[in-house]
Amino acid sequence: MPDPTNAMPGQRDAGANRAVLLLALFATLFAAYFGLYVTPLGDIPDESGHYSYVRDVASGTFWPLMEESTFYRGLWGEEAAAITPSERANYIVQHPPGFYAVAAIPHAAGAALGLEPWWLYRLPRLISALALGLLLLVLHALLREVGVARGRALPLIAGLALLPMLVQLASGITNDVFLFLLCALATLFLVRFVRRQHITDAYWCALWLTLAGGTKMTAWVFLAPALLILLYELRAPLGLWLRHAFGLSALALALPAWWMGRNVVHFGWPFYRAGYGELSAPALDRAEAPFLQMLAEQPVMNWLFAHFHGLFGFSGYCQTPELSHLCSGILMTQLFGFSRNAYTLVLAALVLMFLLYLLRLVWQSLRRAEPPDPTYCLGGPPRSLAEVVGDWLGGSRVRWPWMLLMLAAGLLVSVGLLGLMYVDFDTRADLLSWQAWLARRAEPLLIAGGLALLAYLLSVLLRRRSADGGQPLGPLVRVRADLRALRDAVVPPGADTLRVALPQLLLTLLGGLAVAFAIDRLFSGQALGDLQVLLMSLAPLAALMAVGLLLLPQTAIDRIAIYGPILFVFFGSVLLLQIYQGYLLTGVPRGVQGRYLYPVMPLLLVALGVALQRLRVPYWLCLGLLVLLGLAFADAFIERVLPFYLEARV
Amino acid sequence: MTQRRMWAWLSLLLLFALPLAVWLQFSHQRTVADYDLKTLWTDPRQGDQRHVSELVAGRELVQDLDWSRLQERALERYGDASVCVGLYFANYFDRRNRGRLAASLEIAERVAEDTAPRWRERATATLDMASIRNYRFEPICFDDLTLAEAAAQSGRLRLRGVDGAPGSSVTVYLARYEQPLAAVELDGEADALSLIHRLQVRADHGAERRAARLVMVYVLAVLLLVAFAVAPTLRARERTRPGGLMG
């Protein structure tokens, strides 16, 4: 029987399209309302710099130059004449002008209509709000492209619409949401190309990649591997392959190359950014403060996690002109409490499912003798590099040692990364004192145990659903069957002696206790910091497993899914190195912003969608996680963000 | 989807939405009510914190208020607003507490420069201990006293347990401030620490209150929309399609 939770890749679904249109409309209106009436002006990171850039472009200075362009003084006041260039250089013009060219349009139109500064400050914010709505539509198209059923695709998309940081950024002037949208478009065409092999999709992908590269330099880190995927997947005879490789590279690199050239002409270095001048006198020495020590001693991983979820405030507290002398520096707050804990647990569940999917894929890849037809190859030759490599390694005896090597390497790196967080670099005492370690870590271990139990029960449900056979089942029958399967998992049928049933009962009791701990942590003010670090540390394991899988024969959709963690870890590593560079310069980790990960998020989201679909994760579980995110979103804004605005404002 | 099934599903969604809406409103209403407070002085830099144990009937604290620490231009901007004092309470981890606390704001009347001030009760308020939250600043507002009137003279806050019993009363926290404040008088004895407090006024923050309501509406709308779109009955159509590549 066709699984009702199944979907055809690329299939149209009018009902889901209507729902996602409404969802996008809700999110856009919400962000626009916050942009107009709630988010204090200046409370998006560097918003006065972003606004000054927009104002420059709107008034005809299309390519403002770093160290020449300045912030405007008198910003956020009602008096138009008071808005004049200041002496302070605007470091935000280090960004390529993609977003600013678009955001300048409503600003220029507003100025031409003679609108008051109140509107001029806020009109560019609407571009971010619109970008959020479009982003949700594109991501939905992306998930449909790989055949994620609406019962899984919609909760995933809605989860993003309930991500506090993203919604907050969509209510302000910033290039992040716009960049997210461009990268989602690039990913959509990348995925289409991998699935369908239409060369026009590859060129569309390259076009969106270059536009993303012309919007923010962080996109360059996504652009390079995305371009490599295009070439790796391109099926063409060698001559044509070389021609397309040149064409795609030239198109994808056009705007970044222009921006690099401009940087070379003006500053002598293609990757020049604000603060580079200080490199001559770094605060820390590489030998004294090695990279691993920074990871061990600074809460970089926790910050990245927390700031992806929500880092609010900036200079918006300074809203009273007559008290501007009280405004010094920035005021920010992280989200914490229920909101962050709920988000952590939802993410933990998703990461666990993704790892389960990868493990299942490993098992399937090692067991099968033939390539996974019919979706592996679209036809006869020519074949792509992906297919050539897959055939070679998949058909050889090397595949087992290769996969085991990748698994072992992944485990080693992940355990090493996790272990780093608990090492005292001076004494190394923490590693030796296992007793103390266990005492401190008992609760996270229990939580991890609880999640493992949930995974076990989930796998029981999935097995049962796979074994449904051909009978159509009503929802009530389905739920009853689910419950029966869970009962059988705890007390096996036919277990007439306690000897058989007791261990399972004890295990379930222990798991239940662990879940209770997790729930207790969820509602208490304690942050699930250890769990967050554990989740971040699992990324290399997922990525190395994915590398192992990538070189074995996979269907196009599975290849798309396994590109996700690889690109995420590549992108994250570059980001960590940038943070380290800032650490050496200033003595504190700089640029620890979760939003910098946005370019790679669409591919990660599609990977997650494929995992949920492959595992046939029940709709009710997706909806349950979404409800938790919804409550967390309300908690974030009502209990933390709005009180912070009121508390901080002078 | 048939008309009947659609209505059945919509009813089910409403049954889910109604308690969710009530729960959202209920769980956040205290915080939203506090939006109408503007803090004009608070100092987070404190040390040596300790609580005073339960504020049972008869126990009393007196804390001098230092109006000179109010934010610049506070009187100019908020002089006409009702004055409030926020105290840092603990309720013994959401224990079921009962009883009342009486608060009064006293103002000094000096007959001459060199004489001790005579304290006159200027405004009173009552707190229900059952509604005091754990580890939170709870405001005590004096609705018939404006900030300008209160800050015109020296002032002090008196907090007294009215009818609280041991085992069901709340407590407040004391601390040593980095910029020293007058010490609290606890049950008639001078203490070394000061009452942790904030000076506040009632202000209109309608935009934020509307924003909070909008957040609730947005969350409900998103959840209901998704729940409706993935309704099990809608899957009936998908069953008629052939299995996809994701099988």
Short mmCIF file of C-alpha atoms in Angstrom, two decimals, chain A residues 200-504:
data_model
loop_
_atom_site.label_atom_id
_atom_site.label_comp_id
_atom_site.label_asym_id
_atom_site.label_seq_id
_atom_site.Cartn_x
_atom_site.Cartn_y
_atom_site.Cartn_z
CA THR A 200 19.37 25.44 -16.58
CA ASP A 201 18.77 24.62 -12.89
CA ALA A 202 22.53 24.59 -12.36
CA TYR A 203 22.86 28.03 -13.92
CA TRP A 204 19.96 29.34 -11.85
CA CYS A 205 21.75 27.99 -8.79
CA ALA A 206 24.95 29.74 -9.83
CA LEU A 207 23.03 32.99 -10.36
CA TRP A 208 21.53 32.90 -6.85
CA LEU A 209 24.92 31.95 -5.46
CA THR A 210 26.57 34.97 -7.00
CA LEU A 211 23.78 37.23 -5.74
CA ALA A 212 24.24 35.76 -2.26
CA GLY A 213 27.99 36.38 -2.60
CA GLY A 214 27.17 39.95 -3.58
CA THR A 215 25.20 40.36 -0.36
CA LYS A 216 27.47 39.13 2.40
CA MET A 217 30.92 37.62 2.51
CA THR A 218 29.76 34.74 4.73
CA ALA A 219 27.93 33.42 1.66
CA TRP A 220 31.29 32.85 -0.02
CA VAL A 221 31.92 30.02 2.42
CA PHE A 222 28.70 28.38 1.22
CA LEU A 223 29.28 29.28 -2.42
CA ALA A 224 32.50 27.30 -2.80
CA PRO A 225 31.19 23.88 -1.66
CA ALA A 226 27.84 24.44 -3.38
CA LEU A 227 29.69 25.02 -6.64
CA LEU A 228 31.72 21.88 -6.04
CA ILE A 229 28.49 19.90 -5.55
CA LEU A 230 27.18 21.22 -8.87
CA LEU A 231 30.32 20.02 -10.61
CA TYR A 232 30.42 16.72 -8.72
CA GLU A 233 26.85 15.99 -9.77
CA LEU A 234 27.09 17.28 -13.35
CA ARG A 235 26.51 14.50 -15.90
CA ALA A 236 28.17 15.42 -19.19
CA PRO A 237 30.94 14.25 -21.52
CA LEU A 238 34.31 15.63 -20.49
CA GLY A 239 34.39 18.50 -23.01
CA LEU A 240 30.92 19.69 -22.13
CA TRP A 241 31.61 19.10 -18.45
CA LEU A 242 34.63 21.41 -18.68
CA ARG A 243 32.65 24.07 -20.53
CA HIS A 244 29.83 24.01 -17.98
CA ALA A 245 32.32 23.91 -15.13
CA PHE A 246 33.81 27.10 -16.48
CA GLY A 247 30.43 28.72 -17.14
CA LEU A 248 28.99 27.84 -13.74
CA SER A 249 32.13 28.91 -11.89
CA ALA A 250 32.32 32.19 -13.81
CA LEU A 251 28.69 32.99 -13.05
CA ALA A 252 28.78 31.91 -9.39
CA LEU A 253 32.01 33.78 -8.70
CA ALA A 254 31.18 36.95 -10.68
CA LEU A 255 30.00 39.20 -7.86
CA PRO A 256 32.36 37.86 -5.19
CA ALA A 257 35.25 38.30 -7.65
CA TRP A 258 34.15 41.88 -8.31
CA TRP A 259 34.01 42.58 -4.57
CA MET A 260 37.40 40.95 -3.98
CA GLY A 261 38.89 42.97 -6.80
CA ARG A 262 37.46 46.14 -5.31
CA ASN A 263 38.96 45.23 -1.94
CA VAL A 264 42.35 44.60 -3.57
CA VAL A 265 42.25 47.95 -5.40
CA HIS A 266 41.33 49.94 -2.29
CA PHE A 267 42.79 47.97 0.59
CA GLY A 268 45.28 45.53 -0.94
CA TRP A 269 43.60 42.37 0.36
CA PRO A 270 40.61 40.55 -1.22
CA PHE A 271 39.04 39.56 2.10
CA TYR A 272 39.54 42.91 3.77
CA ARG A 273 37.17 43.59 6.63
CA ALA A 274 36.77 46.19 9.34
CA GLY A 275 39.33 45.65 12.08
CA TYR A 276 41.98 44.19 9.79
CA GLY A 277 44.20 47.15 10.54
CA GLU A 278 44.54 45.90 14.10
CA LEU A 279 46.12 42.63 13.00
CA SER A 280 49.55 44.14 13.53
CA ALA A 281 49.01 44.19 17.29
CA PRO A 282 46.95 41.15 18.33
CA ALA A 283 45.96 40.86 21.96
CA LEU A 284 46.89 37.16 22.18
CA ASP A 285 49.62 35.03 20.75
CA ARG A 286 48.76 31.87 18.82
CA ALA A 287 51.23 29.80 20.85
CA GLU A 288 49.86 31.00 24.19
CA ALA A 289 46.23 30.69 23.19
CA PRO A 290 45.87 27.80 20.73
CA PHE A 291 42.58 27.18 18.97
CA LEU A 292 41.64 24.15 21.05
CA GLN A 293 42.27 26.04 24.24
CA MET A 294 39.85 28.74 23.12
CA LEU A 295 37.22 26.06 22.55
CA ALA A 296 37.90 24.56 25.97
CA GLU A 297 38.02 27.78 27.96
CA GLN A 298 35.52 30.02 26.21
CA PRO A 299 31.83 29.12 25.93
CA VAL A 300 31.96 29.52 22.16
CA MET A 301 29.80 26.47 21.43
CA ASN A 302 27.18 27.47 23.99
CA TRP A 303 27.13 31.03 22.67
CA LEU A 304 26.73 29.90 19.08
CA PHE A 305 23.85 27.69 20.13
CA ALA A 306 22.20 30.34 22.29
CA HIS A 307 22.71 33.14 19.80
CA PHE A 308 21.19 31.10 17.01
CA HIS A 309 18.11 30.83 19.17
CA GLY A 310 17.96 34.40 20.37
CA LEU A 311 20.27 37.29 21.15
CA PHE A 312 18.27 40.45 21.59
CA GLY A 313 19.03 44.12 21.98
CA PHE A 314 21.85 46.36 20.76
CA SER A 315 21.63 50.11 21.01
CA GLY A 316 17.85 50.41 20.93
CA TYR A 317 17.76 51.15 24.66
CA CYS A 318 18.88 54.65 23.79
CA GLN A 319 15.56 56.12 22.70
CA THR A 320 15.38 59.39 24.62
CA PRO A 321 17.44 62.12 22.91
CA GLU A 322 17.76 64.23 26.08
CA LEU A 323 19.31 61.24 27.87
CA SER A 324 21.67 60.25 25.07
CA HIS A 325 24.65 60.97 27.34
CA LEU A 326 23.57 57.92 29.37
CA CYS A 327 23.89 55.70 26.32
CA SER A 328 27.23 54.01 26.19
CA GLY A 329 27.96 50.75 24.41
CA ILE A 330 25.40 48.09 23.70
CA LEU A 331 22.88 46.27 25.89
CA MET A 332 21.95 42.73 24.90
CA THR A 333 20.35 39.68 26.40
CA GLN A 334 20.21 36.01 25.49
CA LEU A 335 17.00 34.06 25.74
CA PHE A 336 17.00 31.59 28.60
CA GLY A 337 14.64 29.53 30.74
CA PHE A 338 11.76 27.58 29.22
CA SER A 339 12.22 29.04 25.76
CA ARG A 340 15.81 27.94 25.31
CA ASN A 341 15.29 24.62 27.06
CA ALA A 342 12.35 23.73 24.85
CA TYR A 343 14.33 24.70 21.77
CA THR A 344 17.28 22.60 22.98
CA LEU A 345 15.13 19.52 23.52
CA VAL A 346 13.39 19.90 20.16
CA LEU A 347 16.74 20.21 18.47
CA ALA A 348 18.04 17.20 20.41
CA ALA A 349 15.11 15.14 19.12
CA LEU A 350 15.79 16.28 15.54
CA VAL A 351 19.53 15.60 15.77
CA LEU A 352 18.81 12.16 17.16
CA MET A 353 16.47 11.39 14.30
CA PHE A 354 19.01 12.61 11.77
CA LEU A 355 21.69 10.36 13.27
CA LEU A 356 19.25 7.45 13.16
CA TYR A 357 18.66 8.16 9.50
CA LEU A 358 22.39 8.25 8.77
CA LEU A 359 22.95 5.01 10.65
CA ARG A 360 20.13 3.39 8.71
CA LEU A 361 21.68 4.61 5.49
CA VAL A 362 25.06 3.20 6.53
CA TRP A 363 23.48 -0.16 7.24
CA GLN A 364 21.61 -0.17 3.92
CA SER A 365 24.65 0.98 1.95
CA LEU A 366 26.85 -1.75 3.37
CA ARG A 367 24.33 -4.52 2.93
CA ARG A 368 23.16 -3.95 -0.58
CA ALA A 369 25.06 -5.47 -3.48
CA GLU A 370 23.45 -3.42 -6.27
CA PRO A 371 23.18 0.35 -6.71
CA PRO A 372 19.87 1.70 -5.41
CA ASP A 373 17.96 1.80 -8.70
CA PRO A 374 15.93 3.40 -10.16
CA THR A 375 16.77 6.77 -8.67
CA TYR A 376 20.51 6.34 -8.42
CA CYS A 377 21.13 6.63 -12.15
CA LEU A 378 18.92 8.72 -14.37
CA GLY A 379 19.88 6.76 -17.43
CA GLY A 380 22.91 5.68 -19.40
CA PRO A 381 26.21 7.44 -19.73
CA PRO A 382 27.60 10.01 -19.32
CA ARG A 383 27.77 9.68 -15.60
CA SER A 384 28.54 12.26 -12.95
CA LEU A 385 31.58 12.09 -10.71
CA ALA A 386 29.21 11.17 -7.88
CA GLU A 387 28.05 8.11 -9.79
CA VAL A 388 31.54 7.10 -10.93
CA VAL A 389 32.94 7.30 -7.41
CA GLY A 390 29.87 5.58 -5.95
CA ASP A 391 30.12 2.72 -8.41
CA TRP A 392 33.82 2.24 -7.83
CA LEU A 393 33.78 2.28 -4.05
CA GLY A 394 30.34 0.73 -3.66
CA GLY A 395 31.28 -2.28 -5.73
CA SER A 396 34.60 -2.89 -4.03
CA ARG A 397 35.50 -4.66 -0.80
CA VAL A 398 36.90 -1.39 0.45
CA ARG A 399 33.44 -0.06 1.32
CA TRP A 400 33.32 -1.77 4.75
CA PRO A 401 36.72 -0.56 5.99
CA TRP A 402 36.06 2.84 4.42
CA MET A 403 32.76 3.27 6.25
CA LEU A 404 34.18 1.95 9.51
CA LEU A 405 37.11 4.35 9.19
CA MET A 406 34.75 7.29 8.73
CA LEU A 407 32.61 6.17 11.66
CA ALA A 408 35.65 5.80 13.90
CA ALA A 409 37.05 9.16 12.79
CA GLY A 410 33.68 10.80 13.40
CA LEU A 411 33.39 9.31 16.86
CA LEU A 412 36.94 10.34 17.69
CA VAL A 413 36.45 13.95 16.62
CA SER A 414 33.06 14.27 18.29
CA VAL A 415 34.16 12.71 21.57
CA GLY A 416 37.31 14.81 21.45
CA LEU A 417 35.31 17.98 20.89
CA LEU A 418 32.94 17.11 23.71
CA GLY A 419 35.85 16.16 25.98
CA LEU A 420 37.49 19.52 25.33
CA MET A 421 34.65 21.25 27.11
CA TYR A 422 35.52 19.44 30.30
CA VAL A 423 39.27 19.83 30.25
CA ASP A 424 41.05 22.22 32.49
CA PHE A 425 43.98 23.12 30.27
CA ASP A 426 46.21 23.98 33.22
CA THR A 427 45.73 20.95 35.45
CA ARG A 428 43.88 18.48 33.22
CA ALA A 429 42.39 17.36 36.54
CA ASP A 430 38.86 17.12 35.24
CA LEU A 431 39.75 14.29 32.92
CA LEU A 432 41.30 12.27 35.71
CA SER A 433 38.56 12.68 38.24
CA TRP A 434 35.93 10.35 36.80
CA GLN A 435 34.00 10.32 40.01
CA ALA A 436 33.58 14.07 40.03
CA TRP A 437 32.81 14.00 36.34
CA LEU A 438 30.06 11.44 36.80
CA ALA A 439 28.64 13.30 39.77
CA ARG A 440 28.44 16.49 37.75
CA ARG A 441 27.25 14.88 34.55
CA ALA A 442 24.77 12.36 35.92
CA GLU A 443 21.77 14.43 34.96
CA PRO A 444 22.80 15.10 31.35
CA LEU A 445 23.59 11.40 31.03
CA LEU A 446 20.15 10.55 32.29
CA ILE A 447 18.65 13.01 29.85
CA ALA A 448 20.64 11.44 27.05
CA GLY A 449 19.38 8.05 28.24
CA GLY A 450 15.82 9.35 28.15
CA LEU A 451 16.25 10.60 24.63
CA ALA A 452 17.70 7.23 23.64
CA LEU A 453 14.64 5.55 25.11
CA LEU A 454 12.40 7.90 23.15
CA ALA A 455 14.36 6.98 20.05
CA TYR A 456 13.84 3.30 20.84
CA LEU A 457 10.11 3.76 21.27
CA LEU A 458 10.02 5.80 18.10
CA SER A 459 11.78 3.05 16.21
CA VAL A 460 9.18 0.60 17.55
CA LEU A 461 6.45 2.83 16.15
CA LEU A 462 8.22 3.20 12.84
CA ARG A 463 8.66 -0.56 12.57
CA ARG A 464 5.01 -1.04 13.29
CA ARG A 465 4.01 1.50 10.69
CA SER A 466 6.23 -0.13 8.10
CA ALA A 467 4.52 -3.41 8.87
CA ASP A 468 1.04 -1.97 8.42
CA GLY A 469 0.65 -3.92 5.24
CA GLY A 470 -1.90 -2.87 2.72
CA GLN A 471 -4.87 -2.14 4.93
CA PRO A 472 -6.02 1.44 5.10
CA LEU A 473 -6.32 2.35 8.76
CA GLY A 474 -8.47 5.05 10.31
CA PRO A 475 -6.74 7.49 12.65
CA LEU A 476 -8.17 5.88 15.80
CA VAL A 477 -7.18 2.38 14.72
CA ARG A 478 -3.72 3.71 13.92
CA VAL A 479 -3.32 5.30 17.39
CA ARG A 480 -4.56 2.13 19.08
CA ALA A 481 -2.08 0.07 17.10
CA ASP A 482 0.69 2.52 18.05
CA LEU A 483 -0.20 2.18 21.72
CA ARG A 484 -0.29 -1.61 21.45
CA ALA A 485 3.13 -1.61 19.84
CA LEU A 486 4.49 0.57 22.65
CA ARG A 487 3.02 -1.76 25.26
CA ASP A 488 4.55 -4.74 23.53
CA ALA A 489 7.88 -2.96 23.46
CA VAL A 490 7.80 -2.53 27.22
CA VAL A 491 6.34 -5.95 28.12
CA PRO A 492 6.99 -8.33 25.23
CA PRO A 493 3.96 -10.42 24.22
CA GLY A 494 4.25 -13.93 25.52
CA ALA A 495 6.55 -12.88 28.33
CA ASP A 496 4.80 -14.88 30.95
CA THR A 497 7.64 -14.75 33.40
CA LEU A 498 8.96 -11.74 35.21
CA ARG A 499 12.48 -12.82 34.27
CA VAL A 500 11.84 -11.63 30.71
CA ALA A 501 9.64 -8.67 31.45
CA LEU A 502 11.50 -7.27 34.45
CA PRO A 503 14.62 -5.94 32.68
CA GLN A 504 12.46 -4.18 30.10
#
